[in-house]
Short mmCIF file of C-alpha atoms and ligand atoms in Angstrom, two decimals:
data_model
loop_
_atom_site.label_atom_id
_atom_site.label_comp_id
_atom_site.label_asym_id
_atom_site.label_seq_id
_atom_site.Cartn_x
_atom_site.Cartn_y
_atom_site.Cartn_z
CA UNK A 1 139.37 100.48 107.47
CA UNK A 2 138.45 97.83 104.57
CA UNK A 3 136.12 98.23 101.62
CA UNK A 4 134.10 95.67 99.94
CA UNK A 5 131.92 94.85 97.01
CA UNK A 6 128.39 93.56 97.55
CA UNK A 7 127.17 91.82 94.20
CA UNK A 8 124.42 89.62 93.05
CA UNK A 9 127.20 87.77 90.57
CA UNK A 10 130.36 86.07 91.49
CA UNK A 11 132.91 87.57 89.05
CA UNK A 12 134.88 89.88 91.46
CA UNK A 13 136.04 93.52 91.01
CA UNK A 14 139.56 94.67 91.07
CA UNK A 15 140.66 97.25 94.04
CA UNK A 16 138.71 96.02 96.64
CA UNK A 17 139.88 94.28 100.11
CA UNK A 18 136.75 91.78 99.88
CA UNK A 19 133.99 90.31 98.33
CA UNK A 20 130.36 90.03 99.14
CA UNK A 21 128.20 87.55 96.82
CA UNK A 22 124.14 87.48 97.51
CA UNK A 23 124.03 84.17 97.12
CA UNK A 24 120.37 84.24 98.71
CA UNK A 25 118.67 87.35 97.99
CA UNK A 26 115.02 88.27 99.04
CA UNK A 27 113.91 86.62 96.03
CA UNK A 28 114.74 83.00 97.31
CA UNK A 29 116.87 82.36 94.58
CA UNK A 30 119.69 80.58 95.23
CA UNK A 31 123.34 80.95 93.57
CA UNK A 32 126.51 78.73 94.27
CA UNK A 33 129.12 80.28 97.09
CA UNK A 34 132.33 81.33 95.80
CA UNK A 35 135.11 79.97 98.03
CA UNK A 36 136.95 83.17 97.91
CA UNK A 37 133.95 85.62 98.72
CA UNK A 38 131.93 85.98 101.61
CA UNK A 39 128.48 85.04 101.27
CA UNK A 40 124.87 86.74 102.20
CA UNK A 41 121.91 85.21 102.74
CA UNK A 42 118.76 87.01 103.36
CA UNK A 43 116.89 84.66 106.24
CA UNK A 44 113.21 85.09 106.64
CA UNK A 45 113.05 87.35 103.50
CA UNK A 46 111.77 85.10 100.63
CA UNK A 47 109.87 84.90 97.67
CA UNK A 48 110.54 81.48 97.16
CA UNK A 49 109.61 79.70 100.21
CA UNK A 50 106.83 82.12 100.54
CA UNK A 51 105.51 81.30 97.11
CA UNK A 52 106.07 77.44 98.15
CA UNK A 53 104.20 77.71 101.76
CA UNK A 54 101.98 80.96 101.37
CA UNK A 55 100.71 79.89 105.08
CA UNK A 56 104.48 80.49 106.51
CA UNK A 57 104.42 84.50 105.54
CA UNK A 58 104.41 86.80 108.69
CA UNK A 59 101.04 88.46 109.82
CA UNK A 60 99.84 91.52 111.36
CA UNK A 61 97.02 93.82 111.94
CA UNK A 62 97.85 95.84 108.80
CA UNK A 63 98.11 92.45 106.99
CA UNK A 64 100.84 89.82 105.51
CA UNK A 65 104.22 90.54 105.24
CA UNK A 66 103.70 90.42 101.27
CA UNK A 67 105.05 92.42 98.62
CA UNK A 68 102.41 95.13 97.68
CA UNK A 69 101.38 96.15 101.02
CA UNK A 70 102.39 99.25 101.37
CA UNK A 71 101.42 99.44 105.41
CA UNK A 72 105.19 98.29 105.38
CA UNK A 73 108.45 98.73 103.67
CA UNK A 74 108.65 95.80 102.21
CA UNK A 75 109.50 94.95 98.83
CA UNK A 76 109.49 91.53 98.77
CA UNK A 77 107.62 88.35 100.83
CA UNK A 78 108.90 88.07 104.45
CA UNK A 79 108.34 84.40 105.95
CA UNK A 80 107.29 84.60 109.80
CA UNK A 81 110.29 84.41 112.15
CA UNK A 82 109.52 81.75 114.19
CA UNK A 83 108.36 79.40 111.42
CA UNK A 84 110.07 75.89 112.59
CA UNK A 85 110.81 74.26 109.08
CA UNK A 86 112.12 77.25 107.73
CA UNK A 87 114.41 77.96 110.51
CA UNK A 88 115.64 74.68 110.52
CA UNK A 89 116.46 74.49 106.57
CA UNK A 90 118.15 78.05 107.01
CA UNK A 91 120.41 76.80 109.69
CA UNK A 92 121.84 73.79 107.70
CA UNK A 93 121.88 76.24 104.58
CA UNK A 94 123.66 79.03 106.39
CA UNK A 95 125.97 76.16 107.53
CA UNK A 96 126.58 74.68 104.25
CA UNK A 97 127.25 78.28 102.71
CA UNK A 98 129.57 78.90 105.22
CA UNK A 99 131.80 75.97 104.59
CA UNK A 100 132.18 76.84 100.84
CA UNK A 101 132.80 80.50 101.51
CA UNK A 102 135.03 83.20 103.25
CA UNK A 103 132.28 83.56 105.78
CA UNK A 104 128.37 84.95 106.35
CA UNK A 105 126.53 87.81 106.04
CA UNK A 106 122.82 87.77 107.23
CA UNK A 107 119.96 90.01 106.45
CA UNK A 108 116.40 89.56 107.48
CA UNK A 109 117.56 87.80 110.39
CA UNK A 110 114.59 89.13 112.61
CA UNK A 111 110.80 89.94 112.04
CA UNK A 112 109.48 91.56 109.26
CA UNK A 113 108.45 94.73 110.94
CA UNK A 114 106.62 96.51 113.69
CA UNK A 115 103.35 94.45 114.43
CA UNK A 116 104.54 90.98 112.99
CA UNK A 117 104.09 87.95 113.44
CA UNK A 118 100.75 87.55 114.73
CA UNK A 119 100.16 84.37 113.11
CA UNK A 120 98.88 81.42 115.33
CA UNK A 121 101.85 79.98 116.09
CA UNK A 122 103.32 83.29 117.66
CA UNK A 123 100.40 84.11 119.50
CA UNK A 124 101.00 80.74 121.34
CA UNK A 125 104.25 81.19 121.84
CA UNK A 126 104.46 84.55 123.21
CA UNK A 127 101.68 83.53 125.76
CA UNK A 128 103.47 80.72 126.65
CA UNK A 129 106.56 83.23 127.71
CA UNK A 130 105.30 84.99 130.40
CA UNK A 131 106.82 87.61 128.56
CA UNK A 132 105.89 91.48 127.24
CA UNK A 133 105.05 91.33 123.18
CA UNK A 134 108.38 93.13 122.38
CA UNK A 135 110.71 90.64 124.65
CA UNK A 136 109.32 87.51 123.25
CA UNK A 137 110.36 88.86 119.92
CA UNK A 138 113.73 90.57 120.97
CA UNK A 139 114.13 86.57 123.08
CA UNK A 140 112.78 84.58 119.50
CA UNK A 141 115.62 86.80 117.49
CA UNK A 142 118.35 86.62 119.68
CA UNK A 143 118.20 82.43 120.51
CA UNK A 144 117.63 82.09 116.55
CA UNK A 145 120.94 84.12 116.01
CA UNK A 146 122.46 81.95 118.88
CA UNK A 147 121.61 78.82 116.83
CA UNK A 148 122.97 80.68 113.46
CA UNK A 149 126.30 81.27 115.27
CA UNK A 150 126.80 77.66 116.17
CA UNK A 151 126.77 76.80 112.34
CA UNK A 152 129.00 79.46 111.07
CA UNK A 153 132.75 78.78 112.10
CA UNK A 154 133.88 81.59 110.03
CA UNK A 155 133.31 84.96 110.18
CA UNK A 156 129.53 86.22 110.91
CA UNK A 157 128.46 89.60 109.70
CA UNK A 158 125.13 90.63 110.80
CA UNK A 159 123.45 93.13 108.61
CA UNK A 160 120.49 95.56 110.44
CA UNK A 161 118.45 98.33 109.22
CA UNK A 162 119.17 101.62 108.94
CA UNK A 163 117.29 102.76 112.02
CA UNK A 164 119.11 103.20 115.21
CA UNK A 165 115.86 104.02 117.39
CA UNK A 166 113.26 101.83 116.90
CA UNK A 167 114.67 98.32 115.59
CA UNK A 168 113.34 96.62 118.99
CA UNK A 169 109.95 97.85 118.34
CA UNK A 170 109.86 96.93 114.66
CA UNK A 171 112.17 93.96 113.98
CA UNK A 172 113.02 92.43 117.43
CA UNK A 173 116.56 93.65 117.16
CA UNK A 174 118.52 94.55 120.16
CA UNK A 175 121.87 95.47 119.36
CA UNK A 176 123.56 94.54 122.37
CA UNK A 177 122.18 90.72 121.96
CA UNK A 178 123.39 90.84 118.66
CA UNK A 179 126.91 91.88 119.34
CA UNK A 180 127.49 88.80 121.44
CA UNK A 181 127.09 86.84 118.51
CA UNK A 182 128.63 88.90 115.52
CA UNK A 183 131.95 89.53 114.69
CA UNK A 184 131.03 92.79 112.85
CA UNK A 185 127.54 94.70 111.99
CA UNK A 186 126.69 96.19 108.58
CA UNK A 187 124.30 98.64 108.00
CA UNK A 188 122.51 98.62 104.63
CA UNK A 189 122.38 102.46 104.03
CA UNK A 190 120.24 101.83 100.11
CA UNK A 191 119.12 104.42 98.22
CA UNK A 192 118.78 105.46 94.81
CA UNK A 193 120.48 108.76 95.92
CA UNK A 194 122.44 110.26 98.59
CA UNK A 195 121.49 113.85 97.84
CA UNK A 196 121.86 114.99 101.43
CA UNK A 197 124.31 112.91 102.96
CA UNK A 198 123.94 115.40 106.04
CA UNK A 199 121.26 112.56 107.51
CA UNK A 200 123.63 109.49 106.49
CA UNK A 201 126.14 110.79 108.16
CA UNK A 202 124.00 111.44 111.28
CA UNK A 203 122.46 107.67 111.10
CA UNK A 204 126.51 106.71 110.86
CA UNK A 205 127.28 108.78 114.38
CA UNK A 206 124.10 107.18 115.87
CA UNK A 207 125.29 103.45 114.91
CA UNK A 208 129.23 104.51 116.11
CA UNK A 209 127.33 105.23 119.72
CA UNK A 210 125.26 102.17 119.53
CA UNK A 211 127.03 99.41 118.31
CA UNK A 212 129.23 96.92 120.62
CA UNK A 213 131.38 95.55 117.37
CA UNK A 214 132.64 96.94 114.06
CA UNK A 215 130.21 98.32 111.45
CA UNK A 216 130.47 98.75 107.70
CA UNK A 217 127.87 100.82 105.99
CA UNK A 218 126.81 99.72 102.44
CA UNK A 219 125.62 101.91 100.08
CA UNK A 220 123.62 101.11 96.55
CA UNK A 221 125.37 102.02 93.75
CA UNK A 222 123.47 100.12 90.97
CA UNK A 223 120.98 97.66 91.37
CA UNK A 224 119.87 94.54 88.98
CA UNK A 225 117.84 96.05 86.21
CA UNK A 226 118.37 99.77 87.03
CA UNK A 227 118.60 102.77 84.51
CA UNK A 228 121.74 104.86 84.95
CA UNK A 229 120.02 108.13 85.29
CA UNK A 230 117.80 106.81 88.72
CA UNK A 231 121.31 105.46 90.10
CA UNK A 232 123.42 107.39 92.36
CA UNK A 233 126.36 109.66 91.04
CA UNK A 234 129.83 109.12 91.68
CA UNK A 235 130.05 112.31 93.32
CA UNK A 236 127.00 111.54 95.75
CA UNK A 237 128.59 108.23 96.53
CA UNK A 238 132.27 109.80 97.22
CA UNK A 239 130.85 112.29 99.44
CA UNK A 240 128.19 109.78 101.84
CA UNK A 241 131.35 107.98 102.04
CA UNK A 242 133.59 110.78 103.27
CA UNK A 243 130.92 111.99 105.82
CA UNK A 244 130.29 108.70 107.03
CA UNK A 245 133.88 107.82 107.49
CA UNK A 246 134.58 110.51 110.12
CA UNK A 247 131.29 109.57 111.96
CA UNK A 248 133.35 106.28 112.83
CA UNK A 249 132.48 103.55 110.02
CA UNK A 250 134.76 100.78 110.33
CA UNK A 251 134.75 100.33 106.80
CA UNK A 252 132.31 100.49 103.59
CA UNK A 253 130.35 98.11 100.88
CA UNK A 254 129.49 99.03 97.26
CA UNK A 255 126.02 97.12 95.75
CA UNK A 256 125.88 96.67 92.02
CA UNK A 257 124.44 93.70 90.23
CA UNK A 258 127.84 93.00 88.57
CA UNK A 259 131.76 93.82 88.69
CA UNK A 260 131.16 95.65 85.37
CA UNK A 261 129.16 98.35 87.45
CA UNK A 262 131.55 98.85 90.43
CA UNK A 263 134.21 99.27 87.01
CA UNK A 264 131.77 101.75 86.03
CA UNK A 265 131.54 103.50 89.46
CA UNK A 266 135.57 103.45 89.88
CA UNK A 267 136.23 104.99 86.65
CA UNK A 268 133.59 107.72 87.63
CA UNK A 269 135.02 108.21 91.14
CA UNK A 270 138.33 108.90 89.55
CA UNK A 271 137.23 111.06 87.07
CA UNK A 272 136.09 113.31 90.05
CA UNK A 273 140.16 114.85 90.85
CA UNK A 274 138.61 118.32 92.50
CA UNK A 275 136.06 117.13 94.14
CA UNK A 276 138.36 114.14 95.96
CA UNK A 277 140.82 117.12 96.20
CA UNK A 278 138.11 118.74 98.10
CA UNK A 279 136.79 116.21 99.91
CA UNK A 280 140.66 116.12 101.81
CA UNK A 281 139.69 118.97 103.87
CA UNK A 282 136.41 117.11 105.21
CA UNK A 283 138.30 115.17 108.20
CA UNK A 284 141.22 113.43 109.54
CA UNK A 285 142.94 109.74 109.18
CA UNK A 286 139.77 108.19 108.27
CA UNK A 287 138.60 110.46 105.81
CA UNK A 288 142.05 110.93 104.35
CA UNK A 289 142.23 106.76 104.09
CA UNK A 290 139.10 106.63 102.69
CA UNK A 291 140.50 108.85 99.69
CA UNK A 292 143.71 107.20 99.09
CA UNK A 293 141.78 104.09 98.79
CA UNK A 294 139.71 105.57 95.74
CA UNK A 295 143.25 107.14 94.47
CA UNK A 296 144.26 103.74 94.55
CA UNK A 297 141.94 103.11 91.73
CA UNK A 298 143.65 105.37 89.54
CA UNK A 299 146.26 102.34 88.89
CA UNK A 300 143.66 99.96 87.87
CA UNK A 301 140.71 101.40 85.79
ZN1 LIG B 1 104.35 84.07 113.30
#
């Protein structure tokens, strides 16, 4: 089992196996990659590209993939997944990022959501393909991942939405297709609280059953601009991690804006002595491994 940080700032926290830097999050703003960190790139969710090229935004019968379209779970602008110039630019960018970091973690490497994309180009490509709408979308996503795989010489981790049932219909994502190219998956389970860990454990068990490559789970600790009282508590994060560890996850990442918030989480987790003792009874080896990892933080805080 491996443990990582997932941050928007390049300074590294102590006490983790690896670090993932969000070099291009959905805002589209780009940071320099770091040679001793992995780089995370949001491919099609890209506010900068959408702002510079409004006609690249993904379209659907329920409106465009723009921030504010509440028909979708979209908090940024998403470029059409077949947009050729964006695709080409991202391929080169990903190759460059890969050269200058430990490896590449991608997210948003698929269609914006169900019903996307119905732009003129996508309609034409679909009709020419002779495939059903859903199979055409799957082909578009998988073929682009194959092109990305040729560019990424180091580790390639593909992030997926926490939807084990409908990812094909919503995003054009077929887990078996992606497993051919990915070294691992990262299931992004971001939430401002984990008050009901049962549901997250259930999702983890679903992904354990479906995914043919190892998978990480990413939890939300403290996002940019968050108010501390709106962030998940250390008790919730410890409990949900233990429950997903026993469900078979191969590792965990913890998202914060910067390294000091990781340290705050580590301090708070170390203080939960009673809870950590109780969680020992929650399961076998993987649970013990996670709790031993947290116990190591006692030395660094
Ligand atoms: Zn389109």
